[in-house]
Every structure is written in structure tokens, then in C-alpha cells.
PDB file of C-alpha atoms in Angstrom:
ATOM      1  CA  GLN A  40     111.833  92.344  87.443  1.00 77.00           C
ATOM      2  CA  VAL A  41     114.484  95.188  87.147  1.00 81.00           C
ATOM      3  CA  GLN A  42     113.805  98.889  86.828  1.00 80.00           C
ATOM      4  CA  CYS A  43     116.379 101.352  85.859  1.00 78.00           C
ATOM      5  CA  HIS A  44     116.714 105.233  85.899  1.00 72.00           C
ATOM      6  CA  THR A  45     118.716 106.162  82.967  1.00 67.00           C
ATOM      7  CA  TYR A  46     119.823 109.718  84.036  1.00 61.00           C
ATOM      8  CA  THR A  47     121.673 108.318  87.198  1.00 68.00           C
ATOM      9  CA  GLY A  48     122.547 105.089  85.924  1.00 74.00           C
ATOM     10  CA  TYR A  49     120.857 102.992  88.857  1.00 78.00           C
ATOM     11  CA  CYS A  50     118.965  99.916  88.566  1.00 82.00           C
ATOM     12  CA  TRP A  51     116.959  98.070  91.329  1.00 84.00           C
ATOM     13  CA  CYS A  52     114.639  95.097  91.707  1.00 86.00           C
ATOM     14  CA  VAL A  53     111.019  95.541  92.094  1.00 81.00           C
ATOM     15  CA  THR A  54     107.926  93.574  93.132  1.00 82.00           C
ATOM     16  CA  PRO A  55     105.056  92.919  90.586  1.00 78.00           C
ATOM     17  CA  ASP A  56     103.159  96.098  91.639  1.00 75.00           C
ATOM     18  CA  GLY A  57     106.346  98.194  90.900  1.00 73.00           C
ATOM     19  CA  LYS A  58     107.535  98.650  94.350  1.00 75.00           C
ATOM     20  CA  PRO A  59     111.489  98.761  94.586  1.00 78.00           C
ATOM     21  CA  ILE A  60     113.315  96.083  96.910  1.00 81.00           C
ATOM     22  CA  SER A  61     115.368  97.942  99.360  1.00 77.00           C
ATOM     23  CA  GLY A  62     119.005  96.966  99.124  1.00 79.00           C
ATOM     24  CA  SER A  63     118.893  95.930  95.402  1.00 83.00           C
ATOM     25  CA  SER A  64     119.956  99.200  93.930  1.00 82.00           C
ATOM     26  CA  VAL A  65     123.302  99.233  91.980  1.00 82.00           C
ATOM     27  CA  GLN A  66     124.811 101.692  89.617  1.00 82.00           C
ATOM     28  CA  ASN A  67     126.013 101.058  86.123  1.00 82.00           C
ATOM     29  CA  LYS A  68     125.199  97.470  86.307  1.00 85.00           C
ATOM     30  CA  THR A  69     122.161  95.176  86.386  1.00 86.00           C
ATOM     31  CA  PRO A  70     120.951  93.761  89.928  1.00 87.00           C
ATOM     32  CA  VAL A  71     120.420  90.083  90.332  1.00 86.00           C
ATOM     33  CA  CYS A  72     116.750  89.854  91.169  1.00 85.00           C
ATOM     34  CA  SER A  73     115.063  86.801  92.849  1.00 75.00           C
ATOM     35  CA  GLY A  74     111.998  85.527  91.341  1.00 61.00           C
ATOM     36  CA  SER A  75     110.757  84.663  94.780  1.00 44.00           C
ATOM     37  CA  VAL A  76     109.854  88.187  95.592  1.00 41.00           C
ATOM     38  CA  THR A  77     106.854  88.251  93.116  1.00 40.00           C
ATOM     39  CA  ASP A  78     104.309  86.725  95.343  1.00 40.00           C
ATOM     40  CA  LYS A  79     105.279  87.744  98.711  1.00 41.00           C
ATOM     41  CA  PRO A  80     102.822  90.013 100.877  1.00 43.00           C
ATOM     42  CA  SER A  81     103.412  93.404 101.406  1.00 42.00           C
ATOM     43  CA  SER A  82     103.208  93.385 105.112  1.00 43.00           C
ATOM     44  CA  GLN A  83     106.908  93.466 105.919  1.00 44.00           C
ATOM     45  CA  GLY A  84     110.441  92.537 104.684  1.00 44.00           C
ATOM     46  CA  ASN A  85     111.752  93.141 101.363  1.00 46.00           C
ATOM     47  CA  SER A  86     108.634  92.472  99.293  1.00 43.00           C
ATOM     48  CA  GLY A  87     106.663  95.443 100.043  1.00 44.00           C
ATOM     49  CA  ARG A  88     109.414  97.886  99.147  1.00 43.00           C
ATOM     50  CA  LYS A  89     108.640 101.350  98.186  1.00 46.00           C
ATOM     51  CA  ASP A  90     109.557 103.599  95.751  1.00 49.00           C
ATOM     52  CA  ASP A  91     112.894 105.154  96.590  1.00 50.00           C
ATOM     53  CA  GLY A  92     111.910 108.814  95.775  1.00 50.00           C
ATOM     54  CA  SER A  93     109.956 108.159  92.492  1.00 50.00           C
ATOM     55  CA  LYS A  94     107.823 111.045  92.345  1.00 47.00           C
ATOM     56  CA  PRO A  95     104.318 110.345  91.847  1.00 45.00           C
ATOM     57  CA  THR A  96     100.920 112.066  91.719  1.00 39.00           C
ATOM     58  CA  PRO A  97      97.501 111.374  92.894  1.00 40.00           C
ATOM     59  CA  THR A  98      95.352 110.812  89.853  1.00 37.00           C
ATOM     60  CA  MET A  99      91.441 110.084  89.765  1.00 37.00           C
ATOM     61  CA  GLU A 100      91.964 106.557  88.985  1.00 35.00           C
ATOM     62  CA  THR A 101      90.948 103.898  91.579  1.00 36.00           C
ATOM     63  CA  GLN A 102      93.525 101.275  90.580  1.00 36.00           C
ATOM     64  CA  PRO A 103      97.135 102.044  89.435  1.00 39.00           C
ATOM     65  CA  ILE A 104      98.040 100.730  86.078  1.00 38.00           C
ATOM     66  CA  PHE A 105     101.811 100.130  85.649  1.00 38.00           C
ATOM     67  CA  ASP A 106     102.276  96.697  84.186  1.00 39.00           C
ATOM     68  CA  GLY A 107     105.398  96.998  81.993  1.00 38.00           C
ATOM     69  CA  GLU A 108     105.882 100.715  82.978  1.00 38.00           C
ATOM     70  CA  GLU A 109     108.900 102.047  84.284  1.00 38.00           C
ATOM     71  CA  ILE A 110     109.073 103.840  87.471  1.00 40.00           C
ATOM     72  CA  THR A 111     111.495 106.724  87.831  1.00 40.00           C
ATOM     73  CA  ALA A 112     113.927 105.960  90.516  1.00 40.00           C
ATOM     74  CA  PRO A 113     115.487 108.674  92.629  1.00 42.00           C
ATOM     75  CA  THR A 114     114.024 112.147  93.011  1.00 45.00           C
ATOM     76  CA  LEU A 115     115.173 115.470  91.722  1.00 45.00           C
ATOM     77  CA  TRP A 116     117.690 115.841  94.634  1.00 44.00           C
ATOM     78  CA  ILE A 117     119.469 112.896  93.312  1.00 47.00           C
ATOM     79  CA  LYS A 118     119.695 114.659  90.031  1.00 47.00           C
ATOM     80  CA  HIS A 119     121.037 117.552  91.722  1.00 45.00           C
ATOM     81  CA  LEU A 120     123.593 115.446  93.550  1.00 46.00           C
ATOM     82  CA  VAL A 121     124.882 113.860  90.349  1.00 48.00           C
ATOM     83  CA  ILE A 122     125.038 117.496  88.585  1.00 48.00           C
ATOM     84  CA  LYS A 123     126.937 118.837  91.749  1.00 46.00           C
ATOM     85  CA  ASP A 124     129.334 115.754  92.098  1.00 48.00           C
ATOM     86  CA  SER A 125     130.398 116.112  88.516  1.00 51.00           C
ATOM     87  CA  LYS A 126     131.517 119.891  88.949  1.00 47.00           C
ATOM     88  CA  LEU A 127     133.516 119.137  92.239  1.00 47.00           C
ATOM     89  CA  ASN A 128     136.892 119.608  90.514  1.00 45.00           C
ATOM     90  CA  SER A 129     135.768 122.984  89.184  1.00 47.00           C
ATOM     91  CA  SER A 130     137.883 125.987  90.497  1.00 41.00           C
ATOM     92  CA  SER A 131     134.513 127.543  91.681  1.00 42.00           C
ATOM     93  CA  ILE A 132     133.037 125.025  93.847  1.00 41.00           C
ATOM     94  CA  ARG A 133     130.452 127.471  95.275  1.00 44.00           C
ATOM     95  CA  ASN A 134     129.258 128.668  92.053  1.00 43.00           C
ATOM     96  CA  SER A 135     128.990 124.954  90.670  1.00 41.00           C
ATOM     97  CA  GLU A 136     126.517 124.106  93.401  1.00 47.00           C
ATOM     98  CA  LYS A 137     123.696 126.324  92.209  1.00 53.00           C
ATOM     99  CA  VAL A 138     120.936 124.385  91.034  1.00 56.00           C
ATOM    100  CA  HIS A 139     118.783 125.095  88.230  1.00 69.00           C
ATOM    101  CA  SER A 140     115.394 126.891  88.292  1.00 85.00           C
ATOM    102  CA  CYS A 141     112.173 124.949  88.353  1.00 91.00           C
ATOM    103  CA  ASP A 142     111.377 126.310  84.873  1.00 90.00           C
ATOM    104  CA  GLN A 143     114.745 125.178  83.638  1.00 90.00           C
ATOM    105  CA  GLU A 144     114.205 121.636  85.222  1.00 90.00           C
ATOM    106  CA  ARG A 145     110.605 121.316  83.785  1.00 91.00           C
ATOM    107  CA  GLN A 146     111.766 122.199  80.234  1.00 91.00           C
ATOM    108  CA  SER A 147     114.546 119.701  80.369  1.00 90.00           C
ATOM    109  CA  ALA A 148     112.091 117.172  81.835  1.00 88.00           C
ATOM    110  CA  LEU A 149     109.566 117.990  79.207  1.00 91.00           C
ATOM    111  CA  GLU A 150     112.104 117.295  76.485  1.00 90.00           C
ATOM    112  CA  GLU A 151     113.369 114.158  78.065  1.00 89.00           C
ATOM    113  CA  ALA A 152     109.795 112.868  78.326  1.00 87.00           C
ATOM    114  CA  ARG A 153     109.210 113.806  74.544  1.00 89.00           C
ATOM    115  CA  GLN A 154     112.211 111.665  73.661  1.00 89.00           C
ATOM    116  CA  ASN A 155     111.547 108.792  76.066  1.00 85.00           C
ATOM    117  CA  PRO A 156     107.729 108.726  76.486  1.00 82.00           C
ATOM    118  CA  ARG A 157     107.609 105.186  78.380  1.00 79.00           C
ATOM    119  CA  GLU A 158     110.115 106.022  81.067  1.00 78.00           C
ATOM    120  CA  GLY A 159     107.805 107.828  83.368  1.00 80.00           C
ATOM    121  CA  ILE A 160     109.712 110.986  83.534  1.00 83.00           C
ATOM    122  CA  VAL A 161     108.926 113.283  86.436  1.00 85.00           C
ATOM    123  CA  ILE A 162     107.630 116.605  85.362  1.00 89.00           C
ATOM    124  CA  PRO A 163     108.023 119.348  88.100  1.00 91.00           C
ATOM    125  CA  GLU A 164     105.332 121.686  88.831  1.00 92.00           C
ATOM    126  CA  CYS A 165     106.560 125.298  88.962  1.00 93.00           C
ATOM    127  CA  ALA A 166     105.494 128.497  90.902  1.00 91.00           C
ATOM    128  CA  PRO A 167     106.496 131.997  89.798  1.00 90.00           C
ATOM    129  CA  GLY A 168     110.023 133.223  90.207  1.00 88.00           C
ATOM    130  CA  GLY A 169     111.554 129.783  89.325  1.00 88.00           C
ATOM    131  CA  LEU A 170     110.477 128.088  92.318  1.00 91.00           C
ATOM    132  CA  TYR A 171     108.977 124.737  92.741  1.00 93.00           C
ATOM    133  CA  LYS A 172     105.361 124.095  93.971  1.00 92.00           C
ATOM    134  CA  PRO A 173     105.557 122.784  97.562  1.00 93.00           C
ATOM    135  CA  VAL A 174     103.656 119.520  96.383  1.00 93.00           C
ATOM    136  CA  GLN A 175     105.285 117.520  93.460  1.00 91.00           C
ATOM    137  CA  CYS A 176     103.613 114.458  92.001  1.00 90.00           C
ATOM    138  CA  HIS A 177     104.294 111.542  89.622  1.00 87.00           C
ATOM    139  CA  GLN A 178     101.417 110.922  87.395  1.00 81.00           C
ATOM    140  CA  SER A 179     101.973 107.362  86.306  1.00 81.00           C
ATOM    141  CA  THR A 180     102.405 105.979  89.806  1.00 85.00           C
ATOM    142  CA  GLY A 181      99.987 108.182  91.752  1.00 86.00           C
ATOM    143  CA  TYR A 182     102.505 109.332  94.431  1.00 88.00           C
ATOM    144  CA  CYS A 183     102.828 112.764  95.714  1.00 90.00           C
ATOM    145  CA  TRP A 184     105.588 114.440  98.106  1.00 92.00           C
ATOM    146  CA  CYS A 185     106.621 117.683  99.635  1.00 92.00           C
ATOM    147  CA  VAL A 186     109.895 119.524  98.446  1.00 91.00           C
ATOM    148  CA  LEU A 187     111.780 122.542  99.158  1.00 91.00           C
ATOM    149  CA  VAL A 188     110.564 125.294  96.987  1.00 91.00           C
ATOM    150  CA  ASP A 189     113.877 126.604  96.123  1.00 89.00           C
ATOM    151  CA  THR A 190     115.797 123.598  95.306  1.00 87.00           C
ATOM    152  CA  GLY A 191     112.939 121.088  94.577  1.00 87.00           C
ATOM    153  CA  ARG A 192     114.548 118.466  96.823  1.00 87.00           C
ATOM    154  CA  PRO A 193     111.955 115.972  98.407  1.00 88.00           C
ATOM    155  CA  LEU A 194     111.402 115.906 102.177  1.00 88.00           C
ATOM    156  CA  PRO A 195     111.705 112.495 103.410  1.00 86.00           C
ATOM    157  CA  GLY A 196     108.725 110.808 105.002  1.00 85.00           C
ATOM    158  CA  THR A 197     106.029 113.046 103.120  1.00 88.00           C
ATOM    159  CA  SER A 198     105.267 110.929 100.163  1.00 86.00           C
ATOM    160  CA  THR A 199     101.562 109.963 100.023  1.00 89.00           C
ATOM    161  CA  ARG A 200      99.424 107.967  97.302  1.00 88.00           C
ATOM    162  CA  TYR A 201      96.289 109.014  95.592  1.00 89.00           C
ATOM    163  CA  GLU A 202      96.113 111.909  97.993  1.00 89.00           C
ATOM    164  CA  THR A 203      97.676 115.313  98.568  1.00 89.00           C
ATOM    165  CA  PRO A 204     100.318 115.443 101.397  1.00 90.00           C
ATOM    166  CA  VAL A 205      99.997 118.563 103.748  1.00 91.00           C
ATOM    167  CA  CYS A 206     103.258 120.530 102.922  1.00 91.00           C
ATOM    168  CA  GLU A 207     104.664 123.884 104.270  1.00 88.00           C
ATOM    169  CA  SER A 208     104.088 126.373 101.554  1.00 86.00           C
ATOM    170  CA  ASP A 209     107.416 127.956 101.807  1.00 85.00           C
ATOM    171  CA  ALA A 210     109.922 125.398 102.998  1.00 86.00           C
ATOM    172  CA  ARG A 211     113.299 126.273 101.926  1.00 85.00           C
ATOM    173  CA  SER A 212     117.024 125.106 102.057  1.00 80.00           C
ATOM    174  CA  LYS A 213     118.623 126.271 105.183  1.00 70.00           C
ATOM    175  CA  SER A 214     122.159 126.973 103.784  1.00 54.00           C
ATOM    176  CA  THR A 215     123.005 130.284 102.406  1.00 43.00           C
ATOM    177  CA  GLU A 216     126.216 131.840 101.247  1.00 45.00           C
ATOM    178  CA  ILE A 217     125.979 134.538 103.954  1.00 52.00           C
ATOM    179  CA  ASP A 218     126.236 132.203 106.882  1.00 56.00           C
ATOM    180  CA  ASP A 219     128.022 129.373 105.211  1.00 59.00           C
ATOM    181  CA  PRO A 220     131.013 128.474 107.454  1.00 62.00           C
ATOM    182  CA  PHE A 221     133.080 127.076 104.715  1.00 62.00           C
ATOM    183  CA  LYS A 222     132.518 129.865 102.277  1.00 63.00           C
ATOM    184  CA  ASP A 223     136.165 130.972 102.324  1.00 66.00           C
ATOM    185  CA  ARG A 224     137.710 127.487 102.303  1.00 71.00           C
ATOM    186  CA  GLU A 225     138.708 125.295  99.570  1.00 74.00           C
ATOM    187  CA  LEU A 226     137.101 121.878 100.117  1.00 70.00           C
ATOM    188  CA  PRO A 227     138.491 118.738  98.717  1.00 74.00           C
ATOM    189  CA  GLY A 228     136.057 116.555  96.482  1.00 76.00           C
ATOM    190  CA  CYS A 229     134.617 113.438  97.807  1.00 78.00           C
ATOM    191  CA  PRO A 230     136.517 110.237  96.441  1.00 80.00           C
ATOM    192  CA  ASP A 231     134.608 108.258  94.022  1.00 80.00           C
ATOM    193  CA  GLY A 232     134.332 105.207  96.176  1.00 81.00           C
ATOM    194  CA  LYS A 233     132.825 107.147  99.054  1.00 83.00           C
ATOM    195  CA  LYS A 234     130.505 108.888  96.971  1.00 83.00           C
ATOM    196  CA  VAL A 235     129.058 105.887  95.387  1.00 82.00           C
ATOM    197  CA  GLU A 236     128.701 104.116  98.920  1.00 84.00           C
ATOM    198  CA  PHE A 237     127.050 107.377 100.119  1.00 86.00           C
ATOM    199  CA  ILE A 238     124.461 107.698  97.396  1.00 84.00           C
ATOM    200  CA  THR A 239     123.708 104.018  97.451  1.00 85.00           C
ATOM    201  CA  SER A 240     123.149 103.936 101.138  1.00 85.00           C
ATOM    202  CA  LEU A 241     121.022 107.080 101.014  1.00 86.00           C
ATOM    203  CA  LEU A 242     118.887 105.644  98.133  1.00 85.00           C
ATOM    204  CA  ASP A 243     118.391 102.410 100.256  1.00 84.00           C
ATOM    205  CA  ALA A 244     117.472 104.364 103.183  1.00 85.00           C
ATOM    206  CA  LEU A 245     114.925 106.520 101.348  1.00 85.00           C
ATOM    207  CA  THR A 246     113.528 103.234  99.740  1.00 84.00           C
ATOM    208  CA  THR A 247     113.011 101.927 103.199  1.00 83.00           C
ATOM    209  CA  ASP A 248     111.329 105.056 104.436  1.00 83.00           C
ATOM    210  CA  MET A 249     109.004 105.077 101.437  1.00 82.00           C
ATOM    211  CA  VAL A 250     108.015 101.399 101.991  1.00 80.00           C
ATOM    212  CA  GLN A 251     107.208 102.057 105.743  1.00 80.00           C
ATOM    213  CA  ALA A 252     105.120 105.169 104.738  1.00 79.00           C
ATOM    214  CA  ILE A 253     103.089 102.962 102.056  1.00 78.00           C
ATOM    215  CA  ASN A 254     102.517 100.135 104.574  1.00 75.00           C
ATOM    216  CA  SER A 255     101.291 102.615 107.282  1.00 75.00           C
ATOM    217  CA  ALA A 256      98.966 104.282 105.035  1.00 68.00           C
ATOM    218  CA  ALA A 257      97.566 101.402 103.172  1.00 63.00           C
ATOM    219  CA  PRO A 258      94.242 100.058 104.209  1.00 63.00           C
ATOM    220  CA  THR A 259      94.345  96.698 105.349  1.00 59.00           C
ATOM    221  CA  GLY A 260      91.270  95.359 103.541  1.00 56.00           C
ATOM    222  CA  GLY A 261      92.743  95.976 100.198  1.00 54.00           C
ATOM    223  CA  GLY A 262      93.620  98.628  97.669  1.00 50.00           C
ATOM    224  CA  ARG A 263      91.056 101.539  97.005  1.00 49.00           C
TER     225      ARG A 263
END
């Protein structure tokens, strides 16, 4: 099966239980998915691939129900990357890299979810002052993960399913304009080819990381 993320234009292959296949993501085109992945065990290899950043949330259900439902692909940080990259040609590069507050992202996500109710849009959970709550979740898939509270960027390796991960309550981005060594330098934008190559490889790496996290945490006797 093929799943897509309309905001970023990425599509990828998934197993019957909705887990993305590492290395199958492509942008602005439909990947060629082999039917042979449907019944492979999730012990190792490409079959047990994990959500590449899909933001999930622990629900009280004992079994996930995603037949026919789309799983949102990359996480909020991918959305921020796309926003930033689209502004690299602006004369004020520093200003263009400022991300929206959690409240703004939440309003945007709620509106998108209203217009596309079946796309499994991730709705950010916000704290006072426009910050993100340290734990973010995806209701339809049952995954939760830790984020930087000032940008909402997920922290790799922190995702869990049907349980709440232990997250730092005030993890923030390290970069600030005060100690930015490139603050006074005009930096060239990343060429389109390199940009696509980087984002694709990053998605693949995060997919693999999530698969490994699921396989190591999942009980061997079957799902709960």
C-alpha cells in the first residue's frame, strides 16, 4: 500500500499494519510498492518498518484500528524545514527561519484536520507562552514522542506506542542569535538537488530509527 503526506509531497510504502517501509519514500511521485511485503514478519528487514516521524498518541484502546486510514508521514520538524527552505532566497535569512508558535501551528492543524478529516493530521499540544508540551502524540496511531518545547521538533529515538515517553520538561533548541557564529554572514541557499537528497535520507534514517524502537519495545508474545 502507498501512504502520502499532502503537506510535504512525500509518499512511501507501508505494511498492512501501517508501518512505513524504510527507503521507499519519494517526493512528488508515487513509489513502486511490492506486494510481497504484506505478510512478512516484523522481526527485521524492510517489513517491520516504522512510522518516520508520524506523531502518535497513547489511547486507551488495546488494539490499533488503522485499516484504510492514512498515517501522517514526517513530523512537525519536516514541516518547519519546508517552510524555511521556501524562504532561503529572502533577503532576511535570519528572520525567515523563525518558526511559528505552538498556538499558531495548532490553529493551522485544526483547520487542516477540519478540511481533511481522514488524513490523520497531527494536532500539537501547547503550553502557555506559545510553547509546545514536551510530549506530543498522534491519536489515530497510538504513538507519542518527545519534542523541543520552543520549536516542536521531535527528538529522535523517543517515540513510544500506547505509553507516555519520559521527556525533559524544558528541552530547547541550542541555537540562539546571540551566539550564532554565522549571524553576520550571508549564507547561500542549499541547491534543490542537495536539499531533496538530504530530506529524503533524513526521512529514511528516522524511519529506520522508529522501526528499531518499535521492535525493541514490542512484546514478543503478540500485541497488547
